[in-house]
Structures are given as C-alpha cells and as structure tokens.
CSV table of C-alpha atoms and ligand atoms in Angstrom, one decimal:
chain,number,residue,atom,x,y,z
L,1,MET,CA,9.7,66.1,-115.5
L,2,ILE,CA,7.3,65.6,-112.6
L,3,ASN,CA,3.8,65.0,-113.6
L,4,SER,CA,1.7,67.5,-111.6
L,5,THR,CA,-1.8,66.5,-112.8
L,6,PRO,CA,-3.9,67.5,-109.8
L,7,LYS,CA,-6.2,64.5,-110.4
L,8,THR,CA,-7.3,62.5,-107.3
L,9,ILE,CA,-6.1,58.9,-107.4
L,10,PHE,CA,-7.7,55.9,-105.6
L,11,SER,CA,-5.7,52.8,-104.9
L,12,SER,CA,-5.8,49.9,-102.5
L,13,ALA,CA,-4.0,46.7,-101.3
L,14,ALA,CA,-5.3,43.7,-99.5
L,15,GLY,CA,-4.3,42.2,-96.2
L,16,ARG,CA,-3.1,38.6,-96.3
L,17,VAL,CA,-3.3,35.4,-94.2
L,18,ASN,CA,-0.2,33.2,-94.3
L,19,LEU,CA,-1.3,29.6,-94.7
L,20,ILE,CA,2.1,28.2,-93.6
L,21,GLY,CA,5.7,29.3,-93.4
L,22,GLU,CA,6.1,31.5,-90.4
L,23,HIS,CA,9.3,33.4,-89.6
L,24,THR,CA,10.9,31.8,-92.6
L,25,ASP,CA,11.0,34.8,-94.8
L,26,TYR,CA,13.8,36.6,-93.1
L,27,ASN,CA,15.7,33.3,-93.1
L,28,GLY,CA,15.7,33.0,-96.9
L,29,GLY,CA,12.9,30.4,-96.8
L,30,PHE,CA,9.5,29.6,-98.1
L,31,VAL,CA,6.0,31.2,-97.4
L,32,LEU,CA,2.5,30.6,-98.6
L,33,PRO,CA,0.2,33.7,-98.1
L,34,ILE,CA,-3.2,34.3,-99.7
L,35,GLY,CA,-5.1,37.6,-100.0
L,36,ILE,CA,-8.1,38.3,-97.7
L,37,PRO,CA,-11.1,40.4,-98.4
L,38,GLN,CA,-10.0,43.2,-96.0
L,39,ARG,CA,-8.1,46.0,-97.8
L,40,THR,CA,-6.5,49.3,-97.2
L,41,SER,CA,-7.6,52.2,-99.5
L,42,VAL,CA,-5.9,55.4,-100.3
L,43,ARG,CA,-7.3,58.6,-101.8
L,44,LEU,CA,-4.4,60.7,-102.9
L,45,THR,CA,-4.3,64.2,-104.5
L,46,PRO,CA,-0.9,65.5,-105.7
L,47,GLN,CA,-0.1,69.1,-104.7
L,48,ASN,CA,2.2,71.7,-106.3
L,49,SER,CA,4.4,71.9,-103.1
L,50,ARG,CA,6.7,69.7,-101.0
L,51,GLN,CA,4.1,69.4,-98.3
L,52,VAL,CA,2.5,66.0,-97.4
L,53,ARG,CA,-0.7,66.0,-95.4
L,54,ILE,CA,-2.1,62.6,-94.4
L,55,LYS,CA,-5.1,61.4,-92.6
L,56,SER,CA,-6.0,58.0,-91.3
L,57,LEU,CA,-9.6,57.4,-90.7
L,58,ASN,CA,-8.6,54.4,-88.5
L,59,MET,CA,-6.9,56.5,-85.9
L,60,LYS,CA,-8.5,58.6,-83.2
L,61,VAL,CA,-9.4,62.1,-84.5
L,62,ASP,CA,-6.6,63.9,-82.5
L,63,ASP,CA,-4.0,61.4,-83.7
L,64,GLY,CA,-5.3,60.8,-87.2
L,65,HIS,CA,-3.5,63.7,-89.0
L,66,PHE,CA,0.1,64.2,-89.8
L,67,GLU,CA,1.9,66.8,-91.9
L,68,TYR,CA,5.6,67.0,-93.0
L,69,GLU,CA,7.8,68.3,-95.8
L,70,LEU,CA,9.4,66.0,-98.3
L,71,GLY,CA,13.0,65.6,-97.5
L,72,LYS,CA,12.4,66.2,-93.8
L,73,GLU,CA,11.1,62.8,-92.9
L,74,ARG,CA,11.9,61.8,-89.3
L,75,ALA,CA,10.7,58.6,-87.6
L,76,THR,CA,8.8,59.3,-84.4
L,77,LYS,CA,7.3,55.8,-83.5
L,78,HIS,CA,4.0,57.1,-84.8
L,79,TRP,CA,1.8,55.4,-87.5
L,80,ALA,CA,2.8,58.2,-89.9
L,81,ASP,CA,6.3,56.6,-89.9
L,82,TYR,CA,5.0,54.2,-92.5
L,83,ILE,CA,4.1,57.1,-94.8
L,84,GLN,CA,7.2,59.1,-94.1
L,85,GLY,CA,9.2,55.9,-94.7
L,86,VAL,CA,7.6,55.5,-98.1
L,87,THR,CA,8.5,59.0,-99.3
L,88,ALA,CA,12.0,58.9,-97.7
L,89,ILE,CA,12.8,55.5,-99.3
L,90,LEU,CA,11.4,56.4,-102.7
L,91,ALA,CA,13.5,59.6,-102.7
L,92,LYS,CA,16.6,57.7,-101.6
L,93,GLU,CA,16.0,55.3,-104.6
L,94,GLY,CA,16.0,58.3,-106.9
L,95,PHE,CA,12.2,58.7,-107.5
L,96,LEU,CA,10.9,62.2,-107.9
L,97,LEU,CA,7.9,63.1,-105.8
L,98,GLN,CA,5.8,66.2,-105.1
L,99,GLY,CA,3.7,66.9,-102.1
L,100,PHE,CA,0.3,65.3,-101.7
L,101,ASP,CA,-2.8,65.1,-99.6
L,102,ALA,CA,-3.8,61.5,-98.8
L,103,GLU,CA,-6.6,59.9,-96.8
L,104,ILE,CA,-6.3,56.3,-95.6
L,105,GLN,CA,-9.0,53.9,-94.7
L,106,SER,CA,-8.7,50.3,-93.9
L,107,ASP,CA,-10.6,47.3,-92.7
L,108,VAL,CA,-7.4,45.2,-92.2
L,109,PRO,CA,-7.2,45.0,-88.4
L,110,MET,CA,-3.9,46.5,-87.1
L,111,GLY,CA,-1.3,44.3,-85.3
L,112,SER,CA,-3.4,41.2,-85.9
L,113,GLY,CA,-1.0,39.2,-88.1
L,114,LEU,CA,-2.9,40.1,-91.3
L,115,SER,CA,-0.4,42.6,-92.5
L,116,SER,CA,-2.0,46.0,-92.2
L,117,SER,CA,1.4,47.6,-92.4
L,118,ALA,CA,2.3,46.1,-95.8
L,119,ALA,CA,-1.3,46.9,-97.1
L,120,LEU,CA,-0.7,50.5,-96.1
L,121,GLU,CA,2.8,50.7,-97.7
L,122,VAL,CA,1.7,49.0,-100.9
L,123,SER,CA,-1.6,50.9,-101.3
L,124,LEU,CA,0.3,54.2,-100.8
L,125,MET,CA,3.1,53.3,-103.2
L,126,ARG,CA,0.5,52.2,-105.8
L,127,ALA,CA,-1.1,55.6,-105.5
L,128,LEU,CA,2.3,57.4,-105.8
L,129,ARG,CA,3.3,55.3,-108.7
L,130,GLU,CA,0.2,56.4,-110.6
L,131,ALA,CA,0.4,60.0,-109.4
L,132,PHE,CA,4.0,60.6,-110.3
L,133,ASN,CA,4.5,58.0,-113.1
L,134,LEU,CA,7.1,56.1,-111.1
L,135,LYS,CA,8.7,53.2,-113.0
L,136,LEU,CA,8.2,50.5,-110.4
L,137,ASP,CA,7.1,47.0,-111.1
L,138,ASP,CA,5.2,45.0,-108.5
L,139,VAL,CA,8.2,43.1,-107.1
L,140,SER,CA,10.3,46.3,-106.8
L,141,LEU,CA,7.4,48.0,-105.1
L,142,ALA,CA,7.2,45.2,-102.5
L,143,ARG,CA,11.0,45.3,-101.9
L,144,LEU,CA,10.8,49.0,-101.3
L,145,GLY,CA,8.0,48.4,-98.8
L,146,GLN,CA,10.2,46.1,-96.9
L,147,LYS,CA,13.0,48.7,-96.8
L,148,VAL,CA,10.4,51.2,-95.4
L,149,GLU,CA,9.9,48.9,-92.4
L,150,ASN,CA,13.5,47.8,-92.1
L,151,ASP,CA,15.4,51.1,-92.6
L,152,PHE,CA,12.8,53.7,-91.5
L,153,VAL,CA,10.2,52.2,-89.1
L,154,GLY,CA,12.6,49.9,-87.4
L,155,ALA,CA,10.8,46.6,-87.9
L,156,ARG,CA,13.2,44.0,-89.3
L,157,VAL,CA,10.5,42.1,-91.2
L,158,GLY,CA,11.1,39.8,-94.1
L,159,ILE,CA,9.6,40.2,-97.6
L,160,MET,CA,6.5,38.1,-97.3
L,161,ASP,CA,4.0,40.7,-96.4
L,162,GLN,CA,4.8,43.3,-99.0
L,163,MET,CA,5.1,40.5,-101.7
L,164,ALA,CA,1.6,39.3,-100.7
L,165,ALA,CA,0.1,42.8,-100.6
L,166,SER,CA,1.6,43.5,-104.1
L,167,LEU,CA,1.1,40.2,-105.8
L,168,ALA,CA,-1.4,37.8,-104.0
L,169,ASP,CA,-5.1,37.6,-104.4
L,170,GLN,CA,-7.9,35.6,-102.8
L,171,GLU,CA,-8.1,33.0,-105.6
L,172,ALA,CA,-4.9,31.1,-104.9
L,173,ALA,CA,-2.0,31.1,-102.4
L,174,LEU,CA,1.3,32.7,-103.4
L,175,PHE,CA,4.1,30.2,-102.9
L,176,LEU,CA,7.2,32.4,-102.6
L,177,ASP,CA,10.8,31.5,-102.3
L,178,THR,CA,12.1,34.5,-100.4
L,179,ARG,CA,15.7,33.8,-101.4
L,180,ASN,CA,15.2,34.6,-105.0
L,181,PHE,CA,11.7,36.1,-105.3
L,182,VAL,CA,10.5,33.3,-107.5
L,183,TYR,CA,6.8,32.7,-106.9
L,184,GLU,CA,3.9,30.7,-108.2
L,185,ARG,CA,0.2,30.5,-107.4
L,186,VAL,CA,-1.1,27.3,-105.8
L,187,ALA,CA,-4.8,26.7,-105.3
L,188,LEU,CA,-6.3,25.1,-102.2
L,189,PRO,CA,-7.5,21.5,-102.8
L,190,LYS,CA,-11.2,20.9,-103.2
L,191,GLY,CA,-13.3,20.1,-100.1
L,192,CYS,CA,-11.9,22.8,-97.8
L,193,GLU,CA,-12.1,26.4,-97.0
L,194,LEU,CA,-10.3,29.0,-94.8
L,195,LEU,CA,-11.4,30.6,-91.6
L,196,VAL,CA,-9.5,33.4,-89.9
L,197,ILE,CA,-10.1,34.4,-86.3
L,198,ASN,CA,-8.5,37.5,-84.9
L,199,SER,CA,-7.7,36.8,-81.2
L,200,GLY,CA,-8.2,40.4,-80.2
L,201,VAL,CA,-4.7,40.4,-78.7
L,202,SER,CA,-2.6,42.7,-80.8
L,203,HIS,CA,1.1,43.1,-81.3
L,204,GLN,CA,3.4,45.7,-82.8
L,205,ASN,CA,6.2,44.5,-85.0
L,206,ALA,CA,8.2,47.7,-84.7
L,207,HIS,CA,8.0,48.2,-80.9
L,208,GLY,CA,7.0,45.0,-79.1
L,209,ALA,CA,7.9,44.0,-75.6
L,210,PRO,CA,11.6,43.6,-74.8
L,211,GLY,CA,12.8,40.0,-75.3
L,212,ALA,CA,9.5,38.8,-76.7
L,213,ASN,CA,9.3,40.5,-80.0
L,214,TYR,CA,9.9,40.1,-83.7
L,215,ASN,CA,13.3,41.7,-83.8
L,216,THR,CA,14.6,39.5,-81.0
L,217,ARG,CA,13.6,36.3,-82.9
L,218,ARG,CA,15.4,37.7,-85.9
L,219,SER,CA,18.6,38.2,-83.9
L,220,GLU,CA,18.3,34.7,-82.5
L,221,CYS,CA,18.3,33.3,-86.0
L,222,GLU,CA,21.3,35.4,-86.9
L,223,SER,CA,23.1,34.1,-83.8
L,224,ALA,CA,22.3,30.5,-85.0
L,225,CYS,CA,23.8,31.2,-88.4
L,226,ALA,CA,26.9,32.8,-87.0
L,227,GLN,CA,27.5,29.8,-84.7
L,228,LEU,CA,26.8,27.3,-87.4
L,229,LYS,CA,28.9,29.3,-89.9
L,230,ILE,CA,26.1,29.4,-92.5
L,231,HIS,CA,24.7,32.3,-94.5
L,232,GLU,CA,21.0,31.7,-93.7
L,233,LEU,CA,18.9,29.0,-92.0
L,234,ARG,CA,17.5,28.2,-95.4
L,235,ASP,CA,20.8,26.6,-96.1
L,236,LEU,CA,19.9,23.7,-93.8
L,237,GLY,CA,17.4,20.9,-94.4
L,238,LEU,CA,15.8,18.3,-92.1
L,239,GLU,CA,18.9,16.1,-92.6
L,240,ASP,CA,20.9,18.8,-90.9
L,241,LEU,CA,18.9,18.8,-87.7
L,242,PRO,CA,21.6,16.9,-85.7
L,243,LYS,CA,24.0,19.8,-86.3
L,244,LEU,CA,21.9,22.0,-84.1
L,245,ASP,CA,23.0,20.0,-81.1
L,246,THR,CA,26.0,22.2,-80.8
L,247,LEU,CA,23.9,25.3,-80.2
L,248,PRO,CA,22.6,26.7,-76.8
L,249,GLU,CA,19.1,25.3,-76.1
L,250,VAL,CA,17.1,28.5,-77.0
L,251,ILE,CA,18.9,29.1,-80.2
L,252,LYS,CA,18.6,25.5,-81.2
L,253,ARG,CA,14.8,25.6,-80.8
L,254,ARG,CA,14.6,28.8,-82.9
L,255,ALA,CA,16.6,27.2,-85.7
L,256,ARG,CA,14.7,23.9,-85.5
L,257,HIS,CA,11.4,25.8,-86.0
L,258,VAL,CA,12.7,27.6,-89.1
L,259,ILE,CA,14.2,24.4,-90.7
L,260,THR,CA,11.1,22.2,-90.0
L,261,GLU,CA,8.8,25.0,-91.0
L,262,ASN,CA,10.5,25.4,-94.4
L,263,ALA,CA,10.0,21.6,-94.9
L,264,ARG,CA,6.3,22.0,-94.0
L,265,VAL,CA,5.8,24.7,-96.6
L,266,LEU,CA,7.3,22.4,-99.3
L,267,ALA,CA,5.2,19.5,-98.1
L,268,ALA,CA,2.0,21.7,-98.1
L,269,VAL,CA,2.7,22.9,-101.7
L,270,GLU,CA,3.2,19.3,-102.9
L,271,ILE,CA,0.0,18.2,-101.3
L,272,MET,CA,-1.9,21.1,-102.8
L,273,LYS,CA,-0.5,20.6,-106.2
L,274,GLU,CA,-1.1,16.8,-106.2
L,275,ALA,CA,-4.6,17.3,-104.8
L,276,LYS,CA,-5.0,13.6,-104.2
L,277,PRO,CA,-7.7,12.1,-101.9
L,278,GLY,CA,-6.8,12.9,-98.3
L,279,ALA,CA,-5.0,16.1,-99.2
L,280,VAL,CA,-7.0,18.3,-96.9
L,281,GLU,CA,-6.4,16.1,-93.9
L,282,LYS,CA,-2.6,16.1,-94.6
L,283,LEU,CA,-2.6,19.8,-95.0
L,284,GLY,CA,-4.5,20.3,-91.8
L,285,LYS,CA,-2.0,18.1,-90.0
L,286,LEU,CA,0.8,20.4,-91.2
L,287,PHE,CA,-1.1,23.4,-90.0
L,288,TYR,CA,-1.2,22.0,-86.5
L,289,GLU,CA,2.4,20.8,-86.5
L,290,SER,CA,3.4,24.4,-87.5
L,291,HIS,CA,1.4,25.7,-84.6
L,292,VAL,CA,3.1,23.4,-82.1
L,293,SER,CA,6.5,24.4,-83.5
L,294,GLN,CA,5.7,28.1,-83.2
L,295,ARG,CA,4.4,27.6,-79.7
L,296,ASP,CA,7.1,25.3,-78.3
L,297,ASP,CA,10.3,26.1,-80.3
L,298,TYR,CA,9.8,29.6,-81.6
L,299,THR,CA,7.7,30.7,-78.6
L,300,VAL,CA,5.7,33.4,-80.5
L,301,SER,CA,2.3,32.2,-79.4
L,302,VAL,CA,0.2,33.5,-76.5
L,303,PRO,CA,-2.4,31.6,-74.3
L,304,GLU,CA,-5.4,33.2,-76.1
L,305,ILE,CA,-4.1,32.0,-79.4
L,306,ASP,CA,-3.2,28.5,-78.1
L,307,LEU,CA,-6.8,28.2,-76.7
L,308,LEU,CA,-8.4,29.2,-80.0
L,309,VAL,CA,-6.2,26.7,-81.9
L,310,GLU,CA,-7.1,23.9,-79.4
L,311,LEU,CA,-10.8,24.7,-79.6
L,312,ALA,CA,-10.6,24.7,-83.4
L,313,ILE,CA,-8.9,21.3,-83.8
L,314,LYS,CA,-11.5,19.7,-81.5
L,315,ASP,CA,-14.2,20.6,-84.0
L,316,ALA,CA,-15.3,17.7,-86.2
L,317,ASP,CA,-15.4,20.0,-89.3
L,318,VAL,CA,-11.8,21.2,-88.8
L,319,PHE,CA,-8.7,19.7,-90.5
L,320,GLY,CA,-6.1,21.9,-88.8
L,321,ALA,CA,-5.4,25.3,-87.3
L,322,ARG,CA,-2.4,27.5,-86.4
L,323,LEU,CA,-1.2,30.8,-85.3
L,324,THR,CA,-0.7,33.0,-88.4
L,325,GLY,CA,1.5,36.1,-88.8
L,326,GLY,CA,4.4,37.3,-86.7
L,327,GLY,CA,2.8,36.2,-83.4
L,328,PHE,CA,2.8,37.6,-79.8
L,329,GLY,CA,-1.0,37.9,-80.4
L,330,GLY,CA,-2.7,38.2,-83.8
L,331,SER,CA,-4.9,35.6,-85.6
L,332,ILE,CA,-5.3,32.0,-86.3
L,333,VAL,CA,-6.0,30.4,-89.6
L,334,VAL,CA,-8.2,27.3,-89.7
L,335,LEU,CA,-8.7,24.8,-92.5
L,336,THR,CA,-12.3,23.6,-92.4
L,337,LYS,CA,-14.6,21.4,-94.4
L,338,GLU,CA,-16.0,23.2,-97.4
L,339,GLY,CA,-19.1,25.3,-96.6
L,340,LYS,CA,-18.5,25.0,-92.8
L,341,ALA,CA,-16.1,27.9,-92.0
L,342,GLU,CA,-18.8,30.3,-90.8
L,343,ALA,CA,-20.4,27.8,-88.5
L,344,VAL,CA,-17.1,26.5,-87.2
L,345,GLY,CA,-16.1,30.1,-86.4
L,346,GLN,CA,-19.2,30.8,-84.4
L,347,ARG,CA,-18.7,27.5,-82.4
L,348,ILE,CA,-15.1,28.4,-81.6
L,349,LEU,CA,-16.1,31.9,-80.4
L,350,GLN,CA,-18.9,30.5,-78.2
L,351,ALA,CA,-16.6,27.9,-76.6
L,352,TYR,CA,-13.9,30.6,-76.1
L,353,LYS,CA,-16.4,32.9,-74.3
L,354,LEU,CA,-17.3,30.1,-72.0
L,355,GLN,CA,-13.7,29.9,-70.8
L,356,GLY,CA,-14.1,33.4,-69.5
L,357,ASN,CA,-11.1,35.0,-71.4
L,358,LYS,CA,-10.6,38.7,-71.5
L,359,SER,CA,-9.9,39.1,-75.2
L,360,HIS,CA,-12.7,39.4,-77.7
L,361,PRO,CA,-12.0,37.3,-80.8
L,362,THR,CA,-13.7,38.0,-84.1
L,363,VAL,CA,-14.3,36.0,-87.2
L,364,LEU,CA,-12.7,37.8,-90.2
L,365,VAL,CA,-12.9,35.3,-93.0
L,366,PRO,CA,-15.2,34.1,-94.6
M,401,ADP,P1,0.4,44.1,-88.9
M,401,ADP,O1,1.1,44.4,-90.1
M,401,ADP,O2,0.5,42.6,-88.6
M,401,ADP,O3,-1.0,44.5,-88.9
M,401,ADP,P2,2.4,45.7,-87.7
M,401,ADP,O4,2.9,45.9,-86.3
M,401,ADP,O5,3.4,45.3,-88.7
M,401,ADP,O6,1.2,44.8,-87.7
M,401,ADP,O7,1.8,47.1,-88.3
M,401,ADP,C1,0.8,47.8,-87.6
M,401,ADP,C2,1.0,49.3,-87.6
M,401,ADP,O8,0.9,49.8,-89.0
M,401,ADP,C3,0.0,50.1,-86.8
M,401,ADP,O9,0.4,50.1,-85.4
M,401,ADP,C4,0.1,51.4,-87.5
M,401,ADP,O10,1.2,52.1,-87.0
M,401,ADP,C5,0.4,51.1,-88.9
M,401,ADP,N1,-0.9,51.0,-89.7
M,401,ADP,C6,-1.4,50.0,-90.4
M,401,ADP,N2,-2.6,50.3,-91.0
M,401,ADP,C7,-2.9,51.6,-90.7
M,401,ADP,C8,-3.9,52.5,-91.0
M,401,ADP,N3,-5.0,52.2,-91.7
M,401,ADP,N4,-3.8,53.8,-90.5
M,401,ADP,C9,-2.8,54.2,-89.8
M,401,ADP,N5,-1.7,53.3,-89.5
M,401,ADP,C10,-1.8,52.1,-89.9
M,402,MG,MG1,3.2,44.3,-90.5
C-alpha cells in the first residue's frame, strides 16, 4: 500500500569534486571523488493525487516551475527533465509513487563539473524514498540516478557522480571501481588540502556543442573498443599501449587518456594509503599529468581552465592542479600545502584577472 502521510520531508545531497580518474567511469575504470560542502536540498510534500509540482529556486522565476502528471513524463530539454526522469525511471522499476510538491534549492553551481545533476537526482530520490517507503539502498539509488541521465535526459554519463552523491562525504575520497561497484574510503595524506576553483565557463552534459561534448567522447571510446575487439578500455593496462598504434590518431589519443588515467588513479590511491614522506608531491604530480592528458589526448579542456591550472602550478604552495569533472569548462581542483588553500585561491584569481580574461572564476572550496 502507498504511504500517503502528508508530512513534509527534507533531504539533501552533496556535490563532489573528482580528485583524479576523469572519463574513466563509462569505460569500466577507477575514480576518486570526494564530497564538497555545497549541497542540493529538497523539501517535498506528498499529495493525494498523481500530480507533481516542482519549483527550483535556482532558476529564473518564469522558468522555475514545472507541473506534470505521473505516468505522462516527457523529456523537453528542460531542467525538469531530471525530475521527470526520476519519477519515470522509478515507476519503470516497479516503485509506487504518488504526486508531490517539491521545492529545490542548491548551492552546487550548475554545469561546473561539480555534479549538480547527480546532487539533484540523489536528493530527490532520498526524499521520495522516505515519502513513499521505497526499498532502495544507496548503491541502487545511485544506479537509478545514472539511468535517469542515460535513458531519460539523454546524457550518457558514467556512474561516478551518482555514487559520489549517494555515498561520498567530505572526510575521505571514495575510491570506486566502476566495473563492479566496489568502493573504499581513502583519506588525503597529511600536509595538504584541496582548493576548487570554478572557471565560470559552464558546460551541459546533456546538450553540449556538436563534436565537442561528453557524448561524443563516449562514442569515441566505444569506437576504440570495437576496433580493438575488447569489451571496455578498462580491459587494457599500460603494457597494452603499443596496441593503440593500429587506431586512427584521434581514437588512439582518447584511448590513451583512459588507459593512463586509470593507472594514475591506482597510483594515487597507493600513494594516499602508504602516506609516506613525499606523498603530497607525488600526488600533485599525478594531478598535473592527468590535466595534460585531458588537455592533449582527450581534448576536454578550454583555454580558461588551462590558464587557471598553469597559474596554480606556478604557485610555491601548490603540489598540483587539474581540470575536474566532464570538462568543456567547469572547475579545477588544486592540491595545496595545508592551511594555504584560501590564500592560493585568491592569488590565482588575481593573476587570472590580470590576464584580462572574460570569465569570472570563483573559489568554491575551502
Ligand atoms: P553538472 O552535473 O556538472 O553540474 P550537468 O550538465 O550534468 O552539469 O547538469 C546540469 C543541469 O542539471 C542543469 O543545466 C539543470 O538542468 C540541472 N540542475 C542541476 N541542479 C539544478 C537545480 N538546483 N535546479 C534546477 N535544475 C538543476
Ligand atoms: Mg552532471
């Protein structure tokens, strides 16, 4: 029986910053996200009807409301697709819902590589789980969130963001093997802290520019697999790099990024776990190598991001920096000396301003 308690429910989910392991999750590989202080909150009141009325306080007033009937969800390339997608996918999976009113508010910046979309899906699903007593564990909830983006919204994202929104926190990074959903928490070594700068250049995973978007990169990886006759790029290690020589140049570069990036995640986790002297320097070096690979092989960076990364690594209190998230804009994550992140962030912003760039970066963490 459907629980129709008309009690208002509050739920939330955090954004995330991925420390390393970019574009590996839809290739069966490894990722290392950590929660950020910015969150998406939902206030939800179940209704005795099939009507859903939603409001996002992050949207302009005339675009901030949406109403539909359960069972009549239709994707329209609107932010409400993420909400309609949740109710459509839950119903498809056999979960019984009633109508509801929900208000959404978030301080996770949208399209900035910090996973506002997964924070939205996970916070809404948490509210629905409580409102309608859905039997959903945290991993299943994350997997349904991914289905929302893949099957309803039209963004062919991997599983990292939803797993991070559902399972990660700010205390330790979530080392996740996306092939089998095995995860463990790994803390940063002593002597460092994280800085996140939003470049102010935003992307849209679902509807990016033709040729230079998330879905194109995913297709390029599939093409590499088909030509190499393998299931996923995860099946290859560094020792297999010579095999890529048979591929067309662009596809070869995409595959090389994924293979070397997986190796960098494993190296980073080992460094973090061992926590030996010199760990932070080694970790910083991996961050920058990951950036170069994203910039040159995967070509998901933009000039504003490259400039921010270069300014960061020139700073004496920085161990490393890289583009984080899906790319084509978004944010950088910087590994700084402990207690220095705030000051480093301000120095980077100042230096960036002096170069006369159009975008307006902001420091998000700490
Ligand atoms: P990211 O997840 O990196 O922030 P995406 O392109 O995956 O970027 O998702 C951003 C989209 O998610 C926005 O364009 C919007 O449609 C939707 N979204 C995220 N947060 C909100 C919110 N608080 N209110 C309304 N829509 C949201
Ligand atoms: Mg997203």
